[in-house]
Amino acid sequence: MPVNVIQSGIMTTIQDMGRPGYYHLGIPMGGAMDRYALRAANALVGNPEEAAGLEAVFMGPELEFTEAATIAVCGGELPPKLNGQLRETWTAFDVEAGDILSFDFLQAGARGYIAISGGIATPPMLGSRSTYAIGALGGYDGRAVQPGDSLPIGAQKAQGRAGKSIPNDLRRGPTEGCVLRMLPGLYWHRIAKKAQRTFFEDTWKVANEADRMGYRFQGGQPMEFVDREQPFGAGSDPSNITDACYPYGSVQVPSGTEPIILHRDAVSGGGYFMIGTIISADMDLIGQLQPNKSVRFAQVDMDQALTARKERKSMLSALRDAIA
Amino acid sequence: MSCRYTFGGDEHIFVEVSESMSLEAFFVSLAITNAVRDAKIEGVTEICPANASFQIKFDPDVIHPDRLFGILKEMEADAEKAERTLNTRIVEIPVYYQDPWTHETLMRFRERHQDPNATDIEYAARINGYEDVAAFIEAHSGAPWFVSMVGFVSGLPFLYQMVDRPRQIEVPKYLRPRTDTPKLTVGYGGCFSCIYSVRGAGGYQMFGITPMPIFDPGQTISYLRDFMVFFQPGDIVKWKPIGREEYDAAVENVQAGHFEPKIADVIFDLEAFNADSDGTNAKLMEALNAG
């Protein structure tokens, strides 16, 4: 029995943990921008953590249930309302056939994740239900959800999950003075010593061009390049390279002015140099940044990156234990 | 050719075979990435060859970055000795140069271009020393092209012109990328031609459009039923200039499910190509036209 979409918000997409294995063809992994939040929401309602849910950016959708289910909303502070009554985020609650789920205004972060017991059961493409709109893959007919859509829900529903709640210290979200950790590398040697310093010293602001493909930043000092004769095939701008692959999380700086962090729906390659890569532990945080938010970058080495990764894993285990 | 290794965060190793583009660099990248695929290394999740570099994505919980680094370095030594011969195919791609759709788009983004008073192809012809656009189209479509990378978005091929370096066309990318490019635009940036597989943003100069889809997520187009992406690295392409009537007919054929691209199986040998590029190309064309 489906969930009917009455309003779709600004952009609400079906996402799971993505489709690895096709990046060499320019098809990105995709999946939830904030994976921790989708895992938490799924865990709350008793779904496999990788189940498909809804990712709502800046504004929640309005949904009508046609049968009983348990739902949870995690990630950005997007307060759910059941038949007009406010409910808690990061907490599972039951809905009945005929109930309407809507949302209050977003109070923090950028994206709310809605898990429904049973999981969204649209047909997977290349192993995932994630919406990759540019390539018309996954999602609802290859696109974001729209009013009038009926979302199929899986039959395997856990029971007795209502009231389960994630403890406050495990509700990971955006904090004031967000710091993103970057491992310098790739074409880091292309910028002058001063730019290598100011990149970490300056405060940057999230620009309006911030979506699933990438986040652009403004406000820091332009970068000076190390002089060189441009290699054949690269193009004439000092920020051009012979078109190469882009790591997820890599930070490219076209013309040395506005850094762009590639995210889950990254373009797989191109001709702009990259100065390093945001570590895997901090990728989720980017998905909760709103335009105009202040951000600083911090330099880390590989050992620190791997330690941060471990910390993130133990936080996830703690979350599982807390609501088991 | 000594590769430069660098980490892309804690989940990628990025290897630059050469700063500049060459088929030699491509073949090293292809040999190492093939070796990585054959080795089935536990923890490796994506293997992405590019023009003159490549990238491996891995799970550092399964394989430590330093260990994968060591394995790749060993593979580099073997790659230098690898055969530089490919069993591949040559494909004829019809191109309607100076079509109305890319023209409309490039006019909309004139202020982002190096030369707002010329079209992209007029600009490219001029800076590459061609007398006029017709001569430029002849050069662009005269010799075959080598697919040295697939990526950016949805199966987009990067194509490298199979002529001596002095004859290779080079153009800069737009000053600022466009927010729109028609689907199936034939573009150009640096020394690479490309086909935009889907509509979207782009920074390459726009020369024309092909009626032949190269990405079909629904897998309904006759030649994309087996897989939604048409190109793979190592494919060889020959552009065939067409006019409006032929373009419209081809579009109709695609829609009716009758369009079959002209394809021939060929063997590409880099040594033979380096010794005599025109002769090698002539043989490739023979194979294409015999098919």
Coordinates of C-alpha atoms in Angstrom, one line a residue:
Chain A
M1 CA 0.0 0.0 0.0
P2 CA 1.6 3.2 -1.2
V3 CA 2.4 6.5 0.4
N4 CA 0.9 9.4 -1.6
V5 CA 2.8 12.5 -2.3
I6 CA 0.5 15.6 -1.8
Q7 CA 3.3 18.3 -1.8
S8 CA 6.9 17.6 -2.7
G9 CA 8.7 20.5 -0.9
I10 CA 11.6 22.1 -2.8
M11 CA 13.3 18.9 -3.8
T12 CA 12.5 15.6 -2.2
T13 CA 14.3 12.6 -3.6
I14 CA 14.4 8.8 -2.9
Q15 CA 17.9 7.9 -1.6
D16 CA 19.6 4.9 -0.2
M17 CA 23.4 4.2 0.1
G18 CA 24.0 4.6 -3.6
R19 CA 25.3 2.6 -6.5
P20 CA 29.1 2.1 -6.4
G21 CA 30.8 0.5 -9.4
Y22 CA 29.9 2.8 -12.3
Y23 CA 32.0 5.9 -11.6
H24 CA 34.3 4.9 -14.4
L25 CA 31.4 5.6 -16.8
G26 CA 30.5 8.9 -15.2
I27 CA 27.6 7.5 -13.2
P28 CA 28.2 8.6 -9.6
M29 CA 27.6 6.6 -6.5
G30 CA 24.8 9.0 -5.3
G31 CA 22.8 8.1 -2.3
A32 CA 22.0 10.1 0.9
M33 CA 24.1 13.2 1.3
D34 CA 24.0 12.7 5.0
R35 CA 24.4 8.9 5.3
Y36 CA 24.5 8.9 9.1
A37 CA 21.1 10.5 9.3
L38 CA 19.5 8.0 6.8
R39 CA 21.1 5.1 8.7
A40 CA 19.7 6.5 12.0
A41 CA 16.2 7.0 10.6
N42 CA 16.1 3.5 9.1
A43 CA 17.5 1.9 12.4
L44 CA 14.8 3.7 14.4
V45 CA 11.9 2.2 12.3
G46 CA 13.6 -1.3 12.2
N47 CA 14.6 -1.2 8.5
P48 CA 17.9 -2.3 7.2
E49 CA 20.1 0.8 7.5
E50 CA 20.6 0.8 3.7
A51 CA 16.9 0.9 2.9
A52 CA 15.6 3.7 0.7
G53 CA 14.1 6.7 2.3
L54 CA 13.3 10.3 1.4
E55 CA 15.8 13.1 1.4
A56 CA 14.1 16.5 1.7
V57 CA 16.2 19.6 1.2
F58 CA 15.3 22.9 3.0
M59 CA 11.6 22.0 3.2
G60 CA 9.6 18.9 4.0
P61 CA 7.0 17.2 1.7
E62 CA 3.4 16.4 2.6
L63 CA 2.6 12.7 2.6
E64 CA -0.6 10.7 3.0
F65 CA -0.4 7.2 4.4
T66 CA -2.7 4.5 3.1
E67 CA -1.8 1.9 5.7
A68 CA -0.2 1.8 9.2
A69 CA 3.6 2.3 9.4
T70 CA 6.3 3.5 11.7
I71 CA 8.3 6.5 10.6
A72 CA 11.3 8.6 11.8
V73 CA 12.9 11.9 10.7
C74 CA 16.6 12.5 11.3
G75 CA 19.3 14.8 10.0
G76 CA 18.6 18.5 9.8
E77 CA 16.1 19.8 12.3
L78 CA 13.0 19.4 10.1
P79 CA 10.1 18.9 12.7
P80 CA 7.5 16.5 11.5
K81 CA 3.8 17.1 12.1
L82 CA 1.3 14.2 12.1
N83 CA -2.2 15.5 11.2
G84 CA -1.0 18.9 12.2
Q85 CA 0.5 17.9 15.6
L86 CA 4.3 18.4 16.1
R87 CA 6.3 15.2 16.6
E88 CA 9.9 14.7 17.7
T89 CA 12.8 14.4 15.2
W90 CA 15.3 11.5 15.8
T91 CA 12.3 9.5 17.3
A92 CA 10.2 6.7 15.8
F93 CA 6.4 7.1 15.8
D94 CA 3.4 5.3 14.4
V95 CA 1.1 6.5 11.6
E96 CA -2.3 5.0 10.6
A97 CA -4.0 4.7 7.3
G98 CA -5.3 8.2 6.3
D99 CA -2.8 10.1 8.4
I100 CA -1.1 13.1 6.9
L101 CA 2.6 13.8 7.5
S102 CA 3.7 17.4 7.0
F103 CA 6.6 19.5 8.3
D104 CA 7.3 22.7 10.1
F105 CA 10.0 25.1 8.9
L106 CA 13.6 23.8 8.8
Q107 CA 15.3 25.0 12.0
A108 CA 18.8 23.8 11.4
G109 CA 20.9 22.0 8.9
A110 CA 19.8 21.5 5.3
R111 CA 18.3 18.1 4.7
G112 CA 15.8 15.9 6.6
Y113 CA 15.7 12.1 6.1
I114 CA 12.4 10.3 6.3
A115 CA 12.4 6.6 6.9
I116 CA 9.2 4.6 6.5
S117 CA 9.0 1.0 7.9
G118 CA 9.3 -1.4 5.0
G119 CA 11.4 1.1 3.1
I120 CA 10.5 2.7 -0.3
A121 CA 10.3 0.0 -2.8
T122 CA 10.6 1.7 -6.2
P123 CA 12.5 -0.5 -8.8
P124 CA 16.3 -0.3 -8.2
M125 CA 18.5 0.7 -11.2
L126 CA 22.1 -0.5 -11.3
G127 CA 21.7 -1.8 -7.8
S128 CA 20.2 1.2 -6.1
R129 CA 17.0 3.2 -5.7
S130 CA 18.9 6.5 -5.3
T131 CA 17.7 9.3 -7.5
Y132 CA 20.3 10.5 -10.0
A133 CA 18.2 13.1 -11.9
I134 CA 21.0 14.1 -14.4
G135 CA 21.1 10.6 -15.7
A136 CA 17.4 9.9 -15.1
L137 CA 18.4 6.9 -13.0
G138 CA 16.6 5.5 -9.9
G139 CA 14.2 7.6 -7.8
Y140 CA 10.6 7.9 -9.1
D141 CA 10.8 7.4 -12.9
G142 CA 14.4 8.8 -12.7
R143 CA 13.4 12.0 -11.0
A144 CA 12.6 13.7 -7.7
V145 CA 9.1 13.0 -6.3
Q146 CA 6.2 15.2 -7.4
P147 CA 2.7 15.8 -6.1
G148 CA 0.5 12.9 -7.3
D149 CA 3.2 10.2 -7.1
S150 CA 2.4 7.0 -5.2
L151 CA 5.5 5.6 -3.5
P152 CA 5.4 1.8 -3.1
I153 CA 6.5 0.6 0.3
G154 CA 8.1 -2.7 1.1
A155 CA 6.1 -5.4 2.9
Q156 CA 8.7 -6.3 5.6
K157 CA 7.8 -4.0 8.4
A158 CA 9.3 -4.2 11.9
Q159 CA 6.8 -3.8 14.8
G160 CA 7.0 -2.2 18.2
R161 CA 9.5 0.5 17.2
A162 CA 7.4 3.6 18.2
G163 CA 9.0 5.7 20.9
K164 CA 12.6 4.6 20.2
S165 CA 14.7 7.7 20.2
I166 CA 18.3 8.5 19.5
P167 CA 20.1 10.0 22.5
N168 CA 21.1 13.7 22.1
D169 CA 24.8 13.1 22.1
L170 CA 24.3 10.8 19.0
R171 CA 22.3 13.2 17.0
R172 CA 25.0 14.4 14.7
G173 CA 24.2 17.6 12.9
P174 CA 25.6 20.9 11.9
T175 CA 27.4 22.9 14.6
E176 CA 28.3 26.5 14.7
G177 CA 31.7 27.2 13.3
C178 CA 31.7 24.2 11.0
V179 CA 35.2 22.8 10.3
L180 CA 35.8 20.5 7.4
R181 CA 38.9 18.4 7.4
M182 CA 40.9 18.1 4.2
L183 CA 43.8 15.9 3.3
P184 CA 45.9 18.0 0.9
G185 CA 47.1 16.2 -2.2
L186 CA 46.2 15.7 -5.9
Y187 CA 47.3 19.0 -7.4
W188 CA 48.1 20.8 -4.1
H189 CA 51.6 21.5 -5.4
R190 CA 50.1 23.7 -8.1
I191 CA 49.3 26.6 -5.7
A192 CA 51.8 28.9 -4.1
K193 CA 52.9 28.6 -0.5
K194 CA 50.8 31.6 0.5
A195 CA 47.6 30.1 -0.9
Q196 CA 48.4 26.8 0.9
R197 CA 48.3 28.8 4.1
T198 CA 45.4 31.2 3.5
F199 CA 43.1 28.4 2.3
F200 CA 43.1 27.1 5.9
E201 CA 43.2 30.5 7.6
D202 CA 40.4 32.1 5.7
T203 CA 36.7 31.8 6.6
W204 CA 34.6 30.7 3.7
K205 CA 30.9 30.9 3.1
V206 CA 28.7 28.4 1.3
A207 CA 27.5 29.9 -2.0
N208 CA 24.1 29.5 -3.5
E209 CA 25.4 26.9 -5.9
A210 CA 25.2 24.0 -3.4
D211 CA 23.5 20.8 -4.4
R212 CA 24.0 17.1 -4.6
M213 CA 26.7 17.4 -7.2
G214 CA 28.8 19.9 -5.3
Y215 CA 29.1 22.7 -2.8
R216 CA 30.7 26.0 -3.9
F217 CA 32.4 28.3 -1.3
Q218 CA 33.2 32.0 -1.5
G219 CA 34.9 34.7 0.6
G220 CA 38.5 33.4 0.9
Q221 CA 41.4 35.0 -0.9
P222 CA 42.1 34.0 -4.6
M223 CA 44.9 31.5 -5.0
E224 CA 48.2 32.2 -6.8
F225 CA 49.6 29.4 -8.8
V226 CA 53.1 28.1 -9.1
D227 CA 54.3 29.1 -12.6
R228 CA 54.6 26.5 -15.3
E229 CA 54.1 26.1 -19.0
Q230 CA 50.7 24.4 -19.3
P231 CA 51.0 20.8 -20.4
F232 CA 49.7 19.7 -23.8
G233 CA 46.0 18.9 -23.6
A234 CA 45.2 20.7 -20.4
G235 CA 44.0 24.1 -21.6
S236 CA 45.5 27.5 -21.1
D237 CA 44.2 28.5 -17.6
P238 CA 46.7 27.7 -14.8
S239 CA 43.8 25.9 -13.0
N240 CA 43.4 23.5 -16.0
I241 CA 44.7 20.0 -16.0
T242 CA 44.5 17.2 -18.6
D243 CA 41.0 16.0 -17.8
A244 CA 41.3 13.5 -15.0
C245 CA 39.1 11.7 -12.4
Y246 CA 37.7 13.6 -9.5
P247 CA 37.6 11.8 -6.1
Y248 CA 34.4 12.2 -4.1
G249 CA 35.0 15.1 -1.7
S250 CA 37.8 16.5 -3.8
V251 CA 38.1 20.3 -3.7
Q252 CA 38.6 21.9 -7.1
V253 CA 39.2 25.6 -7.5
P254 CA 38.4 26.8 -11.1
S255 CA 40.6 29.8 -11.9
G256 CA 41.8 29.7 -8.2
T257 CA 38.9 31.6 -6.9
E258 CA 35.9 29.6 -5.6
P259 CA 36.5 26.1 -4.2
I260 CA 34.0 23.5 -5.1
I261 CA 33.6 20.2 -3.0
L262 CA 32.2 17.4 -5.1
H263 CA 29.6 15.4 -3.3
R264 CA 27.5 12.3 -3.8
D265 CA 26.3 13.1 -7.3
A266 CA 29.8 14.2 -8.4
V267 CA 30.9 14.6 -12.0
S268 CA 33.4 11.8 -12.3
G269 CA 36.1 13.8 -14.0
G270 CA 37.1 17.0 -15.7
G271 CA 39.8 19.6 -16.4
Y272 CA 40.1 21.6 -13.2
F273 CA 42.9 21.0 -10.7
M274 CA 42.0 19.8 -7.1
I275 CA 43.9 20.8 -4.0
G276 CA 42.9 17.9 -1.8
T277 CA 40.0 15.9 -0.6
I278 CA 37.6 16.3 2.4
I279 CA 37.9 13.2 4.5
S280 CA 35.2 10.6 4.5
A281 CA 34.2 11.2 8.1
D282 CA 33.2 14.8 7.2
M283 CA 31.2 14.2 4.0
D284 CA 27.9 13.9 5.8
L285 CA 28.3 17.3 7.5
I286 CA 28.5 19.0 4.1
G287 CA 25.0 17.7 3.3
Q288 CA 23.7 19.7 6.3
L289 CA 25.2 23.1 5.2
Q290 CA 23.0 25.9 4.1
P291 CA 24.0 28.6 1.8
N292 CA 25.8 31.5 3.6
K293 CA 26.9 29.3 6.4
S294 CA 30.5 30.0 7.5
V295 CA 33.0 27.2 7.2
R296 CA 36.7 26.7 7.8
F297 CA 39.0 24.0 6.4
A298 CA 41.5 22.2 8.6
Q299 CA 44.5 20.3 7.4
V300 CA 44.8 16.6 8.4
D301 CA 47.1 13.7 7.4
M302 CA 46.1 10.2 6.5
D303 CA 46.5 8.9 10.1
Q304 CA 44.1 11.6 11.4
A305 CA 41.7 10.9 8.5
L306 CA 41.6 7.2 9.4
T307 CA 41.2 7.9 13.1
A308 CA 38.2 10.2 12.3
R309 CA 36.8 7.4 10.2
K310 CA 37.0 5.0 13.2
E311 CA 35.4 7.6 15.5
R312 CA 32.5 7.9 13.1
K313 CA 32.1 4.1 12.9
S314 CA 32.0 3.8 16.7
M315 CA 29.4 6.5 16.9
L316 CA 27.3 4.5 14.5
S317 CA 27.8 1.4 16.7
A318 CA 26.8 3.4 19.8
L319 CA 23.7 4.5 17.9
R320 CA 22.8 0.9 17.1
D321 CA 23.3 -0.1 20.7
A322 CA 21.2 2.8 22.0
I323 CA 18.1 1.8 20.1
A324 CA 18.5 -2.0 19.9
Chain B
M1 CA 57.3 7.7 -17.8
S2 CA 57.2 7.8 -14.0
C3 CA 53.8 8.0 -12.3
R4 CA 52.9 10.4 -9.5
Y5 CA 50.9 8.9 -6.7
T6 CA 48.7 10.9 -4.4
F7 CA 45.8 10.2 -2.0
G8 CA 42.3 11.6 -2.6
G9 CA 41.3 11.6 1.0
D10 CA 41.1 8.3 2.8
E11 CA 39.2 6.5 0.1
H12 CA 41.0 7.2 -3.2
I13 CA 44.4 6.8 -4.7
F14 CA 45.0 9.2 -7.7
V15 CA 47.8 8.4 -10.1
E16 CA 49.0 10.9 -12.7
V17 CA 50.9 9.0 -15.4
S18 CA 51.8 12.2 -17.2
E19 CA 50.9 15.9 -16.9
S20 CA 50.4 16.1 -20.6
M21 CA 48.1 14.0 -22.8
S22 CA 49.5 11.3 -25.0
L23 CA 48.4 7.9 -26.1
E24 CA 51.5 6.5 -24.4
A25 CA 50.2 7.8 -21.1
F26 CA 46.7 6.4 -21.8
F27 CA 48.1 2.9 -22.5
V28 CA 50.0 2.9 -19.2
S29 CA 46.8 4.0 -17.3
L30 CA 44.8 1.3 -19.2
A31 CA 47.4 -1.4 -18.4
I32 CA 47.6 -0.7 -14.7
T33 CA 43.8 -0.3 -14.3
N34 CA 43.3 -3.6 -16.2
A35 CA 45.8 -5.3 -13.9
V36 CA 44.0 -3.9 -10.8
R37 CA 40.7 -5.3 -12.1
D38 CA 42.2 -8.7 -12.9
A39 CA 43.8 -8.9 -9.5
K40 CA 40.4 -8.6 -7.8
I41 CA 41.9 -6.8 -4.8
E42 CA 39.7 -7.0 -1.8
G43 CA 38.5 -3.5 -0.7
V44 CA 38.8 -1.9 -4.2
T45 CA 35.4 -0.5 -5.1
E46 CA 35.9 1.6 -8.2
I47 CA 38.6 1.5 -11.0
C48 CA 38.6 4.6 -13.1
P49 CA 41.0 5.0 -16.0
A50 CA 41.3 8.5 -17.4
N51 CA 43.2 10.2 -20.3
A52 CA 46.7 10.3 -18.7
S53 CA 45.9 9.3 -15.2
F54 CA 43.7 7.0 -13.2
Q55 CA 41.9 6.7 -9.9
I56 CA 41.2 3.8 -7.6
K57 CA 38.5 4.0 -4.9
F58 CA 38.9 1.7 -1.9
D59 CA 37.5 0.9 1.5
P60 CA 40.3 1.7 4.0
D61 CA 38.6 -0.5 6.6
V62 CA 39.4 -3.5 4.3
I63 CA 42.7 -2.5 2.8
H64 CA 45.2 0.0 4.3
P65 CA 45.9 2.9 2.0
D66 CA 49.7 2.3 2.2
R67 CA 49.3 -1.4 1.2
L68 CA 47.2 -0.5 -1.9
F69 CA 49.8 2.1 -2.7
G70 CA 52.5 -0.6 -2.7
I71 CA 50.5 -3.0 -4.9
L72 CA 49.9 -0.2 -7.5
K73 CA 53.6 0.7 -7.6
E74 CA 54.4 -3.0 -8.3
M75 CA 51.8 -3.0 -11.1
E76 CA 53.4 0.2 -12.6
A77 CA 56.6 -1.7 -13.3
D78 CA 54.8 -4.4 -15.2
A79 CA 52.6 -1.9 -17.1
E80 CA 55.7 -0.4 -18.8
K81 CA 56.2 -3.8 -20.4
A82 CA 52.6 -4.4 -21.4
E83 CA 51.6 -4.8 -25.0
R84 CA 50.2 -1.7 -26.5
T85 CA 47.7 -3.4 -28.8
L86 CA 44.0 -3.2 -28.4
N87 CA 41.2 -5.3 -29.8
T88 CA 38.6 -2.6 -30.3
R89 CA 36.1 -1.1 -32.7
I90 CA 35.7 1.9 -34.9
V91 CA 32.3 3.7 -34.9
E92 CA 31.0 6.3 -37.3
I93 CA 29.2 9.1 -35.5
P94 CA 27.2 11.5 -37.7
V95 CA 27.6 15.2 -36.8
Y96 CA 25.5 18.1 -37.8
Y97 CA 28.0 20.9 -37.4
Q98 CA 26.7 24.5 -36.8
D99 CA 23.3 23.2 -35.9
P100 CA 20.5 25.6 -34.7
W101 CA 20.3 24.2 -31.1
T102 CA 23.9 24.6 -30.1
H103 CA 23.9 27.9 -31.9
E104 CA 21.0 29.1 -29.8
T105 CA 22.7 28.0 -26.6
L106 CA 26.1 29.5 -27.4
M107 CA 24.4 32.8 -28.2
R108 CA 22.8 32.8 -24.8
F109 CA 26.2 32.4 -23.0
R110 CA 28.2 34.8 -25.2
E111 CA 29.4 36.8 -22.2
R112 CA 31.2 33.8 -20.8
H113 CA 33.2 33.3 -24.0
Q114 CA 36.7 34.4 -25.0
D115 CA 35.3 35.9 -28.2
P116 CA 31.8 37.2 -27.8
N117 CA 31.7 38.4 -31.5
A118 CA 32.3 35.0 -33.0
T119 CA 30.6 31.6 -32.6
D120 CA 32.5 28.8 -30.9
I121 CA 33.5 27.1 -34.1
E122 CA 34.5 30.3 -35.8
Y123 CA 36.7 31.1 -32.8
A124 CA 38.2 27.6 -32.8
A125 CA 38.9 27.8 -36.6
R126 CA 40.6 31.1 -36.2
I127 CA 42.9 30.3 -33.2
N128 CA 43.9 27.1 -34.8
G129 CA 44.9 28.8 -38.1
Y130 CA 42.2 27.6 -40.4
E131 CA 41.1 29.7 -43.3
D132 CA 37.4 29.2 -42.6
V133 CA 34.9 27.0 -40.7
A134 CA 34.6 24.6 -43.7
A135 CA 38.4 23.9 -43.5
F136 CA 38.1 23.5 -39.8
I137 CA 35.3 21.0 -40.1
E138 CA 37.3 19.1 -42.6
A139 CA 40.2 18.8 -40.1
H140 CA 37.9 17.9 -37.2
S141 CA 36.1 15.2 -39.2
G142 CA 39.0 14.1 -41.4
A143 CA 40.9 11.7 -39.1
P144 CA 39.6 9.3 -36.5
W145 CA 39.5 9.9 -32.8
F146 CA 40.5 7.8 -29.8
V147 CA 38.2 7.5 -26.7
S148 CA 40.8 8.0 -24.0
M149 CA 38.3 8.5 -21.1
V150 CA 34.6 8.0 -20.3
G151 CA 33.2 10.2 -17.5
F152 CA 32.1 13.6 -16.3
V153 CA 28.5 12.5 -16.6
S154 CA 26.6 9.5 -17.9
G155 CA 29.0 7.9 -20.4
L156 CA 30.4 11.0 -21.9
P157 CA 33.4 10.2 -24.1
F158 CA 36.6 12.2 -24.2
L159 CA 38.2 11.8 -27.7
Y160 CA 41.8 12.4 -28.7
Q161 CA 42.6 13.3 -32.2
M162 CA 44.7 10.7 -34.0
V163 CA 47.0 13.0 -35.9
D164 CA 50.6 14.3 -35.3
R165 CA 50.8 16.8 -32.5
P166 CA 51.3 19.9 -34.8
R167 CA 48.0 19.1 -36.5
Q168 CA 46.0 18.5 -33.3
I169 CA 43.3 21.1 -32.6
E170 CA 43.5 22.9 -29.2
V171 CA 41.0 25.3 -27.7
P172 CA 40.5 26.7 -24.2
K173 CA 37.3 25.9 -22.3
Y174 CA 34.7 28.7 -21.8
L175 CA 35.9 31.4 -19.4
R176 CA 33.1 30.4 -17.0
P177 CA 31.1 27.2 -17.6
R178 CA 27.7 27.4 -19.1
T179 CA 24.7 26.2 -17.1
D180 CA 23.2 24.6 -20.2
T181 CA 24.4 22.4 -23.1
P182 CA 22.0 20.6 -25.4
K183 CA 22.0 16.8 -25.2
L184 CA 24.4 15.2 -27.7
T185 CA 26.4 18.3 -28.4
V186 CA 29.8 17.7 -29.9
G187 CA 32.1 19.8 -27.8
Y188 CA 35.8 20.7 -27.5
G189 CA 38.2 21.7 -24.7
G190 CA 41.9 21.5 -24.4
C191 CA 42.9 18.8 -26.9
F192 CA 39.8 16.8 -26.5
S193 CA 36.5 16.5 -28.3
C194 CA 33.5 15.1 -26.4
I195 CA 29.9 14.2 -26.8
Y196 CA 27.6 15.5 -24.1
S197 CA 25.5 12.4 -23.3
V198 CA 22.8 14.4 -21.5
R199 CA 21.7 18.0 -21.2
G200 CA 23.4 20.1 -18.5
A201 CA 26.2 22.3 -17.5
G202 CA 29.4 22.4 -19.5
G203 CA 32.6 24.3 -20.3
Y204 CA 33.6 22.9 -23.7
Q205 CA 33.3 24.8 -27.0
M206 CA 30.2 23.7 -29.0
F207 CA 30.7 22.7 -32.6
G208 CA 27.6 20.7 -33.5
I209 CA 25.2 17.9 -32.5
T210 CA 24.9 14.2 -33.2
P211 CA 21.5 12.5 -33.7
M212 CA 22.9 9.3 -32.2
P213 CA 22.1 8.8 -28.4
I214 CA 25.0 7.4 -26.4
F215 CA 23.3 7.0 -23.1
D216 CA 19.9 5.5 -22.5
P217 CA 18.9 4.7 -18.9
G218 CA 15.7 3.1 -20.1
Q219 CA 17.7 0.8 -22.4
T220 CA 15.1 0.9 -25.1
I221 CA 17.3 2.2 -28.0
S222 CA 18.2 -0.8 -30.2
Y223 CA 22.0 -0.6 -29.7
L224 CA 21.8 0.3 -26.0
R225 CA 19.6 -2.6 -24.9
D226 CA 22.5 -4.6 -23.4
F227 CA 23.9 -1.6 -21.5
M228 CA 22.9 2.0 -21.1
V229 CA 26.3 3.4 -21.9
F230 CA 27.6 3.2 -25.5
F231 CA 31.3 4.1 -25.1
Q232 CA 34.3 2.6 -23.4
P233 CA 37.9 3.7 -23.3
G234 CA 39.8 2.4 -26.4
D235 CA 36.9 2.9 -28.8
I236 CA 37.8 4.7 -32.0
V237 CA 35.4 7.3 -33.6
K238 CA 35.1 8.8 -37.0
W239 CA 32.9 11.9 -37.3
K240 CA 30.7 12.1 -40.4
P241 CA 29.5 15.6 -41.3
I242 CA 25.8 15.6 -42.1
G243 CA 23.2 18.3 -43.0
R244 CA 19.8 19.1 -41.6
E245 CA 17.9 16.6 -43.7
E246 CA 20.2 13.7 -42.8
Y247 CA 20.0 14.7 -39.2
D248 CA 16.2 14.7 -39.1
A249 CA 16.1 11.4 -40.9
A250 CA 18.5 9.9 -38.3
V251 CA 16.5 11.3 -35.4
E252 CA 13.4 9.7 -36.8
N253 CA 15.3 6.4 -37.3
V254 CA 16.4 6.4 -33.7
Q255 CA 12.9 7.0 -32.5
A256 CA 11.5 4.2 -34.8
G257 CA 14.2 1.8 -33.4
H258 CA 15.8 1.4 -36.8
F259 CA 19.1 3.3 -36.3
E260 CA 22.1 1.1 -36.2
P261 CA 25.5 2.8 -35.8
K262 CA 28.1 1.8 -38.4
I263 CA 30.7 -0.2 -36.5
A264 CA 33.7 -2.4 -37.4
D265 CA 36.0 -4.5 -35.2
V266 CA 39.6 -3.4 -35.5
I267 CA 43.0 -3.9 -33.9
F268 CA 44.8 -0.8 -32.8
D269 CA 48.6 -1.0 -32.4
L270 CA 50.3 2.0 -30.8
E271 CA 53.7 1.2 -32.3
A272 CA 52.3 1.0 -35.8
F273 CA 50.3 4.2 -35.3
N274 CA 53.4 6.1 -34.0
A275 CA 55.4 4.8 -37.0
D276 CA 52.8 5.9 -39.5
S277 CA 49.6 7.6 -38.2
D278 CA 48.1 8.4 -41.6
G279 CA 48.7 4.8 -42.9
T280 CA 47.1 3.4 -39.7
N281 CA 44.1 5.7 -40.0
A282 CA 43.7 4.7 -43.7
K283 CA 43.5 1.1 -42.6
L284 CA 41.0 1.9 -39.9
M285 CA 38.8 3.7 -42.4
E286 CA 39.0 0.8 -44.8
A287 CA 37.8 -1.5 -42.1
L288 CA 34.9 0.9 -41.3
N289 CA 33.9 1.3 -44.9
A290 CA 34.1 -2.5 -45.6
G291 CA 31.8 -3.3 -42.6

